[in-house]
Amino acid sequence: MKKINFNIVAASFLCLGLGMTSCTQSFLDVESKTESTTGNFYKTEKDAYRALLGCYDGFRLATCNSPVNFLVMSEIMGYECFGGSGAADGNGMRLIDRFDLSQNPSSTGSSWAGYYSGIYRCNELITREEGIQWNESDSKRNLYMGECRAIRAILYFDIVRQFGNIPLVVEPTNENVPQADPADVYALIFSDLKYAIENIPADAYPKSQASTNDGHITKYAAEAILARAYLYYTGYYGTEPADVTKAEALAAVEDIIASGEFELVPEYRRLWPAACAGKAEVGDVETLYGDYIGDGNSETVLAVKCTATGDYAGNNDGNTWQVNIAMRTTTGIAPYMYGWGYAPVNPLFVEEYEEGDTRREASIIDAKGEGLEDNPNFGVCISGSQEYTGYYIKKYAPLAFTNGQSAAKEDGTGNLMISNHQDYVLVRYADVLLMTAELGSPNAQTYFDKVRERAFKGKDGSLSPLYVAKAATKENIMEERRFEFAFEGINYWDLLRQGIEYAANKLAVQNVPVLTAGAPAEITINAQDIIDKKGLSMISETQITLSNGVLKQNPGWD
């Protein structure tokens, strides 16, 4: 079985900040070795490679180096989770969860700046492409520029979904740029993805090398994001984009399936470290990870790579958001590490799983059911939490050894804030199968059944007698997606693309009982608050101020 490698450094993600220090050629180096500036750089293909690493670094920083990253934000806004956090913390997470400015009448933090930093790096390389002396033979020009454009497309896709009205910046600039029509942003997204699909060779990074290609974006990853962006645009905006047809989106995901490069992991829980974890002494990673299938498995189409080698000296290659969704205690309770208690799971969602669906146990920590509430150290979790529900996200739960120390590093010295190294998986093959079914493939029922049947299979591969076959209708596909992709930052956007009023009514809850600081409390989320804001996030007032008023706040958040 494939285990975590604690020493390998995630590809791509330590590198060139333009005008700053840069990486060496090796994809695995940690320290910068030379000084480069825009004046002496962008000359050779080797420079282009190093600049591409800087783009990947910006990609990782935007998606994994924010406490409330895209996944956490998506889960808090979505139906699966509430806001949570510490009992003595402010109400910033409530504001996000309830779309209610009265919960915290000040600007909320976001990863806006991180996304535009990553976009800036991509723009810098793209605008300097013609001035680079590319190799005359065996040039990687198309490959590097395809990856760069795909990164830019993914960054824009995240931020335009979250904020809707954003500046469209296509060249490196420090000027304040006004917000663009979202259709223009999507035009760039689709253009960049099509470029990547056409220019990244299918065999550039074979799936057989997935565990060592360290997060490179492949042709297949670009195809998957193209289909996802098409489905979101047509659903949320209620119209076809001018730049991609349904037939093109379907052809993209059908190509992924036809490649034979991917397959479902036979048992769902093996996709997630915490779902396989055992109670282990320091150093015993075999027990800790159990039969976890490993990073870069056959189901991973695209992941942001993270490692445990992050530090406070500029090596920001760790995952800094997992700590926020961990249960709020003062010591780890094996196999789970402690953290800050964001995004407690909505108990109403827990109740909606079908009997026999293995995804429930693989996805959710049940504090009572797993005996955690019996631990003497767990009382702090209840008394120190906002909106304690008894349930936490398991898929991305950081791990602890039996002595309570972080298991982010094999020897127990990992920093719970910066050493978590679990990859952020953006696209799984299961998503490809369900998108293909939704887009109208003649094989829709087969693809739908593959995903659904896997959820009801045990360790021996036999199908549970509780399994109920369903037709691959649009309604059933969307319902299946809710449980297949719970806590992966996907379901909120699936709701929005079914219509803002539909989403708001699904997200609204009345008087759900929780505990805050150990005392009874209730959560109510009003549909009208979500409708008024069109499901979009508040733009940070800090960003509006920095723009000298060029940026305008999203409707409903004024």
Coordinates of C-alpha atoms in Angstrom, one line a residue:
M1 CA 0.0 0.0 0.0
K2 CA 1.2 3.6 -0.6
K3 CA 2.1 5.6 2.5
I4 CA 2.7 9.3 3.1
N5 CA 6.3 10.3 2.4
F6 CA 7.2 12.8 5.2
N7 CA 10.3 14.0 3.5
I8 CA 9.5 14.7 -0.1
V9 CA 8.8 18.3 -0.8
A10 CA 5.7 19.1 -2.8
A11 CA 6.7 20.0 -6.2
S12 CA 6.0 23.3 -7.5
F13 CA 5.2 25.1 -4.4
L14 CA 8.2 26.9 -3.1
C15 CA 9.5 29.4 -5.6
L16 CA 9.8 32.4 -7.5
G17 CA 8.0 35.5 -6.3
L18 CA 8.7 38.0 -9.1
G19 CA 11.6 40.3 -8.0
M20 CA 12.3 37.9 -5.1
T21 CA 14.4 34.9 -4.6
S22 CA 13.8 31.9 -6.9
C23 CA 14.1 28.1 -6.9
T24 CA 16.7 26.0 -8.5
Q25 CA 15.8 23.7 -11.4
S26 CA 15.1 20.7 -9.2
F27 CA 11.4 20.2 -8.6
L28 CA 12.1 19.0 -5.1
D29 CA 14.5 21.7 -3.7
V30 CA 13.4 23.6 -0.6
E31 CA 15.8 26.5 -0.3
S32 CA 16.3 29.3 -2.8
K33 CA 19.9 29.4 -4.2
T34 CA 20.1 32.4 -6.4
E35 CA 18.8 36.0 -6.7
S36 CA 16.7 36.8 -9.8
T37 CA 14.8 40.0 -10.8
T38 CA 12.5 40.8 -13.7
G39 CA 15.5 42.6 -15.2
N40 CA 17.7 39.5 -15.6
F41 CA 15.1 36.9 -15.8
Y42 CA 12.7 35.4 -18.4
K43 CA 15.6 34.8 -20.8
T44 CA 15.7 31.0 -21.2
E45 CA 13.5 28.0 -21.1
K46 CA 15.1 27.2 -17.7
D47 CA 13.9 30.6 -16.5
A48 CA 10.4 29.8 -17.8
Y49 CA 10.4 26.6 -15.8
R50 CA 11.4 28.4 -12.7
A51 CA 8.7 31.0 -13.3
L52 CA 6.2 28.2 -13.7
L53 CA 7.2 26.9 -10.3
G54 CA 6.4 30.3 -9.0
C55 CA 3.0 30.1 -10.5
Y56 CA 2.4 26.7 -8.8
D57 CA 3.6 28.3 -5.6
G58 CA 1.1 31.1 -6.0
F59 CA -1.6 28.4 -6.6
R60 CA -0.7 26.6 -3.4
L61 CA -0.5 29.7 -1.4
A62 CA -3.9 30.9 -2.6
T63 CA -5.6 27.6 -2.0
C64 CA -3.9 26.2 1.1
N65 CA -2.2 29.1 2.9
S66 CA -5.3 30.9 4.2
P67 CA -7.0 29.9 7.5
V68 CA -10.4 30.1 5.8
N69 CA -9.4 28.8 2.4
F70 CA -11.8 28.1 -0.5
L71 CA -12.8 24.7 0.9
V72 CA -13.5 25.9 4.4
M73 CA -15.3 28.9 3.2
S74 CA -17.4 26.7 0.9
E75 CA -18.3 24.4 3.7
I76 CA -19.3 27.1 6.1
M77 CA -21.5 28.8 3.5
G78 CA -22.9 25.4 2.5
Y79 CA -25.4 23.1 4.1
E80 CA -23.0 20.5 5.6
C81 CA -21.5 22.8 8.2
F82 CA -22.1 25.8 10.5
G83 CA -19.6 28.5 11.3
G84 CA -18.2 27.3 14.6
S85 CA -14.8 28.5 16.0
G86 CA -13.9 29.3 19.7
A87 CA -16.4 30.4 22.3
A88 CA -14.3 33.5 23.0
D89 CA -13.7 34.3 19.3
G90 CA -15.5 36.9 17.3
N91 CA -18.5 36.0 15.1
G92 CA -16.7 36.1 11.7
M93 CA -17.6 32.5 10.9
R94 CA -21.3 33.2 11.8
L95 CA -21.3 36.1 9.3
I96 CA -20.1 33.7 6.6
D97 CA -22.5 31.0 7.5
R98 CA -25.6 33.1 7.9
F99 CA -25.0 35.8 5.3
D100 CA -25.9 38.2 8.0
L101 CA -23.7 41.3 8.5
S102 CA -25.3 41.9 11.9
Q103 CA -23.5 38.9 13.2
N104 CA -20.1 40.6 12.8
P105 CA -20.5 44.2 11.4
S106 CA -16.9 44.5 10.2
S107 CA -15.0 43.1 7.2
T108 CA -14.2 39.4 7.1
G109 CA -10.9 38.0 6.0
S110 CA -10.6 36.2 2.8
S111 CA -7.9 34.8 0.4
W112 CA -8.7 37.5 -2.2
A113 CA -5.1 38.9 -2.1
G114 CA -3.6 35.5 -2.3
Y115 CA -5.6 34.7 -5.4
Y116 CA -4.5 37.9 -7.2
S117 CA -1.0 37.3 -6.1
G118 CA -1.1 33.9 -7.9
I119 CA -2.8 35.5 -10.9
Y120 CA -0.1 38.1 -11.1
R121 CA 2.6 35.5 -11.3
C122 CA 0.8 33.7 -14.1
N123 CA 0.3 37.0 -16.0
E124 CA 4.0 37.8 -15.7
L125 CA 5.0 34.6 -17.3
I126 CA 2.3 34.8 -20.0
T127 CA 3.2 38.3 -21.0
R128 CA 6.9 37.5 -21.3
E129 CA 6.4 34.3 -23.3
E130 CA 7.5 35.8 -26.6
G131 CA 10.7 37.3 -25.2
I132 CA 12.0 33.9 -23.9
Q133 CA 14.6 32.0 -25.9
W134 CA 12.9 28.6 -26.1
N135 CA 14.9 25.5 -26.9
E136 CA 15.1 24.7 -30.6
S137 CA 14.6 21.0 -29.9
D138 CA 12.5 19.2 -27.4
S139 CA 11.1 22.5 -26.2
K140 CA 8.6 22.4 -23.3
R141 CA 7.1 25.8 -24.3
N142 CA 3.6 24.5 -25.0
L143 CA 3.6 22.4 -21.8
Y144 CA 4.8 25.1 -19.5
M145 CA 2.5 27.7 -20.9
G146 CA -0.4 25.3 -20.9
E147 CA 0.1 24.6 -17.2
C148 CA 0.5 28.3 -16.5
R149 CA -2.8 29.2 -18.2
A150 CA -4.6 26.4 -16.4
I151 CA -3.4 27.7 -13.1
R152 CA -4.7 31.1 -13.9
A153 CA -8.0 29.7 -15.0
I154 CA -8.5 27.7 -11.8
L155 CA -7.6 30.7 -9.6
Y156 CA -10.1 32.9 -11.5
F157 CA -12.8 30.2 -11.3
D158 CA -12.5 30.0 -7.5
I159 CA -12.6 33.8 -6.9
V160 CA -15.3 34.6 -9.4
R161 CA -17.6 32.0 -7.9
Q162 CA -17.0 33.3 -4.4
F163 CA -17.3 37.0 -5.1
G164 CA -19.0 37.3 -8.5
N165 CA -17.9 40.8 -9.3
I166 CA -14.1 40.9 -9.5
P167 CA -11.4 42.7 -11.5
L168 CA -10.2 40.9 -14.6
V169 CA -6.4 41.4 -14.7
V170 CA -4.6 39.9 -17.7
E171 CA -1.2 41.5 -17.4
P172 CA 1.0 42.3 -14.4
T173 CA 0.0 45.7 -13.0
N174 CA -0.2 47.5 -9.7
E175 CA -3.0 49.7 -10.9
N176 CA -6.5 49.5 -9.4
V177 CA -8.7 47.7 -11.9
P178 CA -12.5 48.0 -11.8
Q179 CA -14.7 44.9 -11.5
A180 CA -15.6 43.2 -14.8
D181 CA -18.7 41.5 -16.2
P182 CA -18.5 37.9 -14.9
A183 CA -19.1 36.7 -18.5
D184 CA -15.7 38.3 -19.4
V185 CA -14.0 36.5 -16.5
Y186 CA -15.5 33.2 -17.7
A187 CA -14.4 33.9 -21.2
L188 CA -10.8 34.0 -20.0
I189 CA -11.3 30.9 -17.9
F190 CA -12.6 28.9 -20.8
S191 CA -9.9 30.3 -23.2
D192 CA -7.1 29.4 -20.8
L193 CA -8.5 25.9 -20.2
K194 CA -8.9 25.2 -23.9
Y195 CA -5.3 26.4 -24.4
A196 CA -4.1 24.0 -21.7
I197 CA -6.1 21.1 -23.1
E198 CA -4.7 21.7 -26.6
N199 CA -1.1 22.2 -25.5
I200 CA -0.4 19.9 -22.5
P201 CA 0.5 16.5 -24.1
A202 CA -1.7 13.7 -22.8
D203 CA 1.5 11.7 -21.9
A204 CA 3.3 14.6 -20.3
Y205 CA 2.6 13.3 -16.8
P206 CA 1.3 9.8 -17.0
K207 CA -1.1 8.7 -14.2
S208 CA 1.3 5.9 -13.4
Q209 CA 3.6 8.7 -12.1
A210 CA 0.9 10.5 -10.2
S211 CA 2.7 10.0 -6.9
T212 CA 5.8 11.7 -8.1
N213 CA 4.6 14.3 -10.5
D214 CA 3.9 16.5 -7.5
G215 CA 0.7 18.3 -8.5
H216 CA 1.4 19.2 -12.1
I217 CA -1.8 20.1 -14.0
T218 CA -2.5 17.6 -16.7
K219 CA -4.6 17.8 -19.8
Y220 CA -7.2 15.7 -18.0
A221 CA -7.3 18.0 -15.0
A222 CA -7.9 21.0 -17.4
E223 CA -10.7 19.0 -19.1
A224 CA -12.4 18.3 -15.7
I225 CA -12.2 21.9 -14.6
L226 CA -13.6 23.0 -18.0
A227 CA -16.7 20.7 -17.5
R228 CA -17.1 22.0 -13.9
A229 CA -16.9 25.6 -15.0
Y230 CA -19.4 25.0 -17.8
L231 CA -21.9 23.4 -15.4
Y232 CA -21.6 26.1 -12.9
Y233 CA -21.9 29.0 -15.4
T234 CA -25.0 27.5 -17.1
G235 CA -26.7 26.8 -13.8
Y236 CA -25.9 29.9 -11.8
Y237 CA -26.3 32.4 -14.7
G238 CA -29.1 30.5 -16.4
T239 CA -27.6 30.8 -19.8
E240 CA -25.0 29.1 -22.0
P241 CA -21.5 30.6 -22.0
A242 CA -20.4 32.1 -25.4
D243 CA -17.1 30.2 -25.3
V244 CA -18.0 26.5 -24.5
T245 CA -20.8 24.3 -25.7
K246 CA -22.4 21.4 -23.8
A247 CA -21.0 19.1 -26.4
E248 CA -17.5 20.4 -25.7
A249 CA -17.9 20.0 -22.0
L250 CA -19.2 16.4 -22.4
A251 CA -16.4 15.6 -24.9
A252 CA -13.8 16.8 -22.3
V253 CA -15.0 14.5 -19.5
E254 CA -15.6 11.6 -21.9
D255 CA -11.9 12.0 -23.0
I256 CA -10.8 11.6 -19.3
I257 CA -12.8 8.3 -19.0
A258 CA -11.6 7.0 -22.4
S259 CA -7.9 7.6 -21.4
G260 CA -8.0 4.7 -19.0
E261 CA -5.7 6.7 -16.7
F262 CA -8.1 6.8 -13.7
E263 CA -10.3 4.5 -11.7
L264 CA -12.3 4.6 -8.5
V265 CA -10.6 3.4 -5.4
P266 CA -12.6 0.3 -4.5
E267 CA -13.4 1.3 -0.9
Y268 CA -14.5 4.9 -0.2
R269 CA -12.9 5.4 3.2
R270 CA -9.5 4.5 1.9
L271 CA -9.4 7.9 0.1
W272 CA -9.0 9.8 3.4
P273 CA -6.2 9.4 6.0
A274 CA -8.4 10.0 9.1
A275 CA -10.9 7.5 7.9
C276 CA -8.2 4.8 8.0
A277 CA -6.2 6.0 11.0
G278 CA -5.4 3.8 14.0
K279 CA -4.2 4.9 17.4
A280 CA -0.5 4.9 17.0
E281 CA 2.6 5.6 19.1
V282 CA 5.0 8.3 17.9
G283 CA 6.8 7.0 14.8
D284 CA 4.4 4.2 14.1
V285 CA 3.1 5.5 10.7
E286 CA 2.0 2.0 9.6
T287 CA -0.7 1.9 12.4
L288 CA -1.4 5.6 12.0
Y289 CA -2.3 5.4 8.3
G290 CA -3.6 1.9 8.2
D291 CA -4.8 1.0 4.7
Y292 CA -5.0 4.6 3.5
I293 CA -4.6 4.3 -0.3
G294 CA -2.0 7.1 -0.4
D295 CA -1.5 10.4 -2.2
G296 CA -1.6 10.4 -6.0
N297 CA -3.9 7.4 -6.1
S298 CA -5.9 6.3 -9.1
E299 CA -8.8 8.5 -8.3
T300 CA -7.0 11.8 -8.0
V301 CA -7.3 13.9 -11.2
L302 CA -6.0 17.1 -9.6
A303 CA -4.6 17.9 -6.2
V304 CA -2.8 20.8 -4.5
K305 CA 0.3 19.2 -3.0
C306 CA 1.3 20.0 0.6
T307 CA 4.2 18.8 2.8
A308 CA 5.3 18.9 6.4
T309 CA 8.4 20.9 5.7
G310 CA 6.8 24.3 6.2
D311 CA 8.5 26.7 8.6
Y312 CA 8.4 30.4 9.6
A313 CA 11.4 31.2 7.4
G314 CA 9.5 31.4 4.2
N315 CA 9.0 27.8 3.3
N316 CA 5.2 27.9 3.1
D317 CA 4.6 24.5 1.6
G318 CA 2.4 23.2 4.3
N319 CA -1.4 23.1 4.7
T320 CA -2.5 25.9 7.1
W321 CA -6.2 25.5 7.0
Q322 CA -6.7 22.0 8.3
V323 CA -6.0 23.1 11.9
N324 CA -9.1 25.3 11.7
I325 CA -11.6 22.5 11.1
A326 CA -10.1 20.3 13.8
M327 CA -12.0 19.8 17.1
R328 CA -11.3 22.4 19.7
T329 CA -9.4 20.8 22.5
T330 CA -6.1 21.4 24.2
T331 CA -4.5 18.2 23.2
G332 CA -4.9 15.7 20.4
I333 CA -7.2 12.7 21.1
A334 CA -5.9 9.9 19.0
P335 CA -6.2 9.6 16.1
Y336 CA -7.4 13.2 15.8
M337 CA -5.3 16.3 16.4
Y338 CA -6.9 19.4 18.0
G339 CA -7.5 22.7 16.3
W340 CA -9.8 25.7 16.3
G341 CA -13.3 24.2 15.8
Y342 CA -14.4 25.9 12.6
A343 CA -17.1 24.3 10.4
P344 CA -18.8 21.9 12.8
V345 CA -21.0 19.5 10.9
N346 CA -24.7 20.2 10.6
P347 CA -26.5 17.4 12.5
L348 CA -29.4 17.6 10.0
F349 CA -27.1 16.6 7.2
V350 CA -25.7 13.7 9.2
E351 CA -29.3 12.3 9.5
E352 CA -29.8 12.5 5.7
Y353 CA -27.4 9.7 4.8
E354 CA -29.0 6.5 3.8
E355 CA -28.6 3.4 5.9
G356 CA -25.6 1.4 4.6
D357 CA -23.9 4.4 3.0
T358 CA -20.2 4.0 4.0
R359 CA -19.5 7.6 3.2
R360 CA -21.1 8.8 6.4
E361 CA -18.5 7.1 8.7
A362 CA -15.7 7.9 6.3
S363 CA -16.6 11.6 6.1
I364 CA -17.7 12.6 9.6
I365 CA -16.2 12.4 13.1
D366 CA -19.0 11.4 15.5
A367 CA -17.7 12.6 18.9
K368 CA -20.2 10.6 20.9
G369 CA -20.3 7.5 18.6
E370 CA -16.5 7.2 18.5
G371 CA -16.2 7.6 22.3
L372 CA -14.4 11.0 22.1
E373 CA -16.8 12.6 24.5
D374 CA -15.8 10.0 27.2
N375 CA -12.2 11.3 27.1
P376 CA -11.4 13.6 30.1
N377 CA -9.7 16.1 27.8
F378 CA -12.8 16.5 25.6
G379 CA -14.7 18.7 28.0
V380 CA -12.7 21.6 26.8
C381 CA -14.0 21.0 23.3
I382 CA -17.6 21.5 24.4
S383 CA -17.0 24.4 26.8
G384 CA -14.6 26.2 24.4
S385 CA -16.5 25.9 21.2
Q386 CA -19.1 28.0 19.4
E387 CA -21.9 26.0 17.8
Y388 CA -20.7 22.6 19.0
T389 CA -22.8 19.9 17.3
G390 CA -20.9 16.7 18.2
Y391 CA -19.8 16.2 14.6
Y392 CA -16.6 17.3 12.7
I393 CA -15.2 16.9 9.3
K394 CA -13.2 13.7 9.1
K395 CA -11.9 13.8 5.5
Y396 CA -9.4 16.5 6.2
A397 CA -9.0 16.0 10.0
P398 CA -5.3 16.4 11.1
L399 CA -4.0 13.4 13.0
A400 CA -2.4 12.9 16.4
F401 CA -0.3 10.2 18.1
T402 CA -1.6 8.5 21.3
N403 CA 0.4 11.0 23.4
G404 CA -1.6 13.9 21.9
Q405 CA 1.2 15.2 19.7
S406 CA 0.7 16.2 16.1
A407 CA 1.3 13.4 13.7
A408 CA 2.1 15.8 10.9
K409 CA 5.7 14.6 11.2
E410 CA 6.8 11.1 11.9
D411 CA 8.7 11.9 15.0
G412 CA 5.9 14.0 16.6
T413 CA 7.6 17.3 16.2
G414 CA 5.1 18.7 13.6
N415 CA 3.6 22.1 14.2
L416 CA -0.2 21.8 14.2
M417 CA -0.4 25.2 12.4
I418 CA 1.9 24.8 9.5
S419 CA 3.0 21.1 9.2
N420 CA -0.2 19.4 8.0
H421 CA 0.7 17.8 4.7
Q422 CA -2.6 16.2 3.4
D423 CA -3.2 17.1 -0.2
Y424 CA -6.1 19.3 -1.1
V425 CA -7.9 17.2 -3.7
L426 CA -9.6 19.4 -6.2
V427 CA -11.0 16.8 -8.6
R428 CA -11.6 13.1 -8.1
Y429 CA -12.5 10.6 -10.8
A430 CA -15.9 10.2 -9.1
D431 CA -16.7 13.8 -10.1
V432 CA -15.7 13.1 -13.7
L433 CA -18.1 10.2 -13.8
L434 CA -21.0 12.1 -12.3
M435 CA -20.4 15.2 -14.5
T436 CA -20.3 13.0 -17.5
A437 CA -23.6 11.4 -16.5
E438 CA -25.2 14.9 -15.8
L439 CA -24.0 16.2 -19.2
G440 CA -26.0 13.5 -21.0
S441 CA -23.6 10.7 -21.8
P442 CA -25.3 7.6 -23.3
N443 CA -23.4 5.7 -20.5
A444 CA -24.9 7.9 -17.8
Q445 CA -26.5 5.1 -15.9
T446 CA -23.3 3.1 -15.8
Y447 CA -21.2 6.0 -14.5
F448 CA -23.8 6.8 -11.9
D449 CA -24.0 3.2 -10.7
K450 CA -20.2 3.0 -10.4
V451 CA -20.2 5.9 -7.9
R452 CA -23.3 4.9 -6.0
E453 CA -22.5 1.2 -5.7
R454 CA -19.0 2.0 -4.3
A455 CA -20.6 3.9 -1.5
F456 CA -22.5 0.7 -0.4
K457 CA -19.6 -1.8 -0.6
G458 CA -17.8 -3.2 2.3
K459 CA -14.2 -4.2 2.7
D460 CA -14.8 -7.5 0.9
G461 CA -16.3 -5.7 -2.1
S462 CA -19.8 -7.1 -1.6
L463 CA -22.8 -4.8 -2.1
S464 CA -24.8 -4.0 1.0
P465 CA -28.3 -5.5 1.1
L466 CA -29.4 -1.9 2.0
Y467 CA -28.3 -0.7 -1.4
V468 CA -31.2 0.7 -3.5
A469 CA -30.7 1.2 -7.2
K470 CA -31.7 4.6 -8.7
A471 CA -32.1 6.0 -12.1
A472 CA -29.5 8.4 -13.4
T473 CA -31.9 11.4 -13.5
K474 CA -30.6 15.0 -12.9
E475 CA -32.3 15.0 -9.5
N476 CA -30.7 11.7 -8.4
I477 CA -27.3 12.8 -9.7
M478 CA -27.4 16.0 -7.7
E479 CA -28.5 14.1 -4.6
E480 CA -25.7 11.6 -5.0
R481 CA -23.2 14.4 -5.3
R482 CA -24.2 15.8 -1.9
F483 CA -22.9 12.7 -0.1
E484 CA -20.1 11.8 -2.5
F485 CA -18.4 15.2 -2.3
A486 CA -19.4 16.3 1.2
F487 CA -16.7 18.4 2.9
E488 CA -14.7 18.8 -0.3
G489 CA -15.7 22.4 -1.1
I490 CA -18.1 21.3 -3.9
N491 CA -21.7 21.0 -2.7
Y492 CA -22.3 24.7 -2.0
W493 CA -21.6 25.5 -5.6
D494 CA -23.8 22.6 -6.7
L495 CA -26.7 24.2 -4.8
L496 CA -26.1 27.6 -6.4
R497 CA -26.1 26.2 -9.9
Q498 CA -29.6 24.9 -9.3
G499 CA -30.8 28.5 -8.8
I500 CA -30.4 31.0 -6.0
E501 CA -33.8 30.6 -4.6
Y502 CA -33.6 26.8 -4.7
A503 CA -30.2 27.0 -2.9
A504 CA -31.3 29.6 -0.3
N505 CA -34.3 27.4 0.6
K506 CA -32.1 24.3 1.0
L507 CA -29.6 26.3 3.1
A508 CA -32.1 27.8 5.4
V509 CA -32.5 26.2 8.8
Q510 CA -34.7 27.1 11.8
N511 CA -33.7 26.8 15.5
V512 CA -31.1 24.0 15.1
P513 CA -29.9 23.2 18.7
V514 CA -26.2 23.5 19.4
L515 CA -23.9 24.3 22.3
T516 CA -21.9 27.5 22.6
A517 CA -19.5 27.7 25.6
G518 CA -21.3 24.6 26.8
A519 CA -24.7 26.4 27.0
P520 CA -27.7 25.7 24.8
A521 CA -28.0 27.9 21.7
E522 CA -29.8 27.8 18.4
I523 CA -28.9 28.4 14.7
T524 CA -31.3 30.0 12.3
I525 CA -30.3 30.9 8.7
N526 CA -32.8 32.9 6.7
A527 CA -33.2 32.2 3.0
Q528 CA -33.8 35.9 2.2
D529 CA -30.3 36.8 3.5
I530 CA -28.8 34.5 0.9
I531 CA -31.1 35.6 -1.9
D532 CA -30.3 39.3 -1.3
K533 CA -26.6 38.6 -1.6
K534 CA -27.0 36.1 -4.5
G535 CA -25.0 33.6 -2.6
L536 CA -21.8 35.7 -3.0
S537 CA -19.3 36.5 -0.3
M538 CA -18.6 39.9 1.2
I539 CA -15.6 41.7 -0.4
S540 CA -13.2 42.7 2.4
E541 CA -13.5 46.3 3.3
T542 CA -9.7 46.4 3.5
Q543 CA -9.5 45.5 -0.2
I544 CA -12.1 48.2 -1.0
T545 CA -10.1 50.8 0.9
L546 CA -6.8 49.7 -0.7
S547 CA -8.5 50.2 -4.1
N548 CA -9.3 53.8 -3.3
G549 CA -12.9 53.0 -3.8
V550 CA -12.5 51.5 -7.3
L551 CA -13.9 48.2 -5.9
K552 CA -17.6 48.2 -5.1
Q553 CA -19.2 46.0 -2.4
N554 CA -21.4 43.2 -3.5
P555 CA -25.1 43.9 -3.3
G556 CA -26.6 43.1 0.1
W557 CA -23.3 43.5 1.9
D558 CA -23.4 47.3 2.0

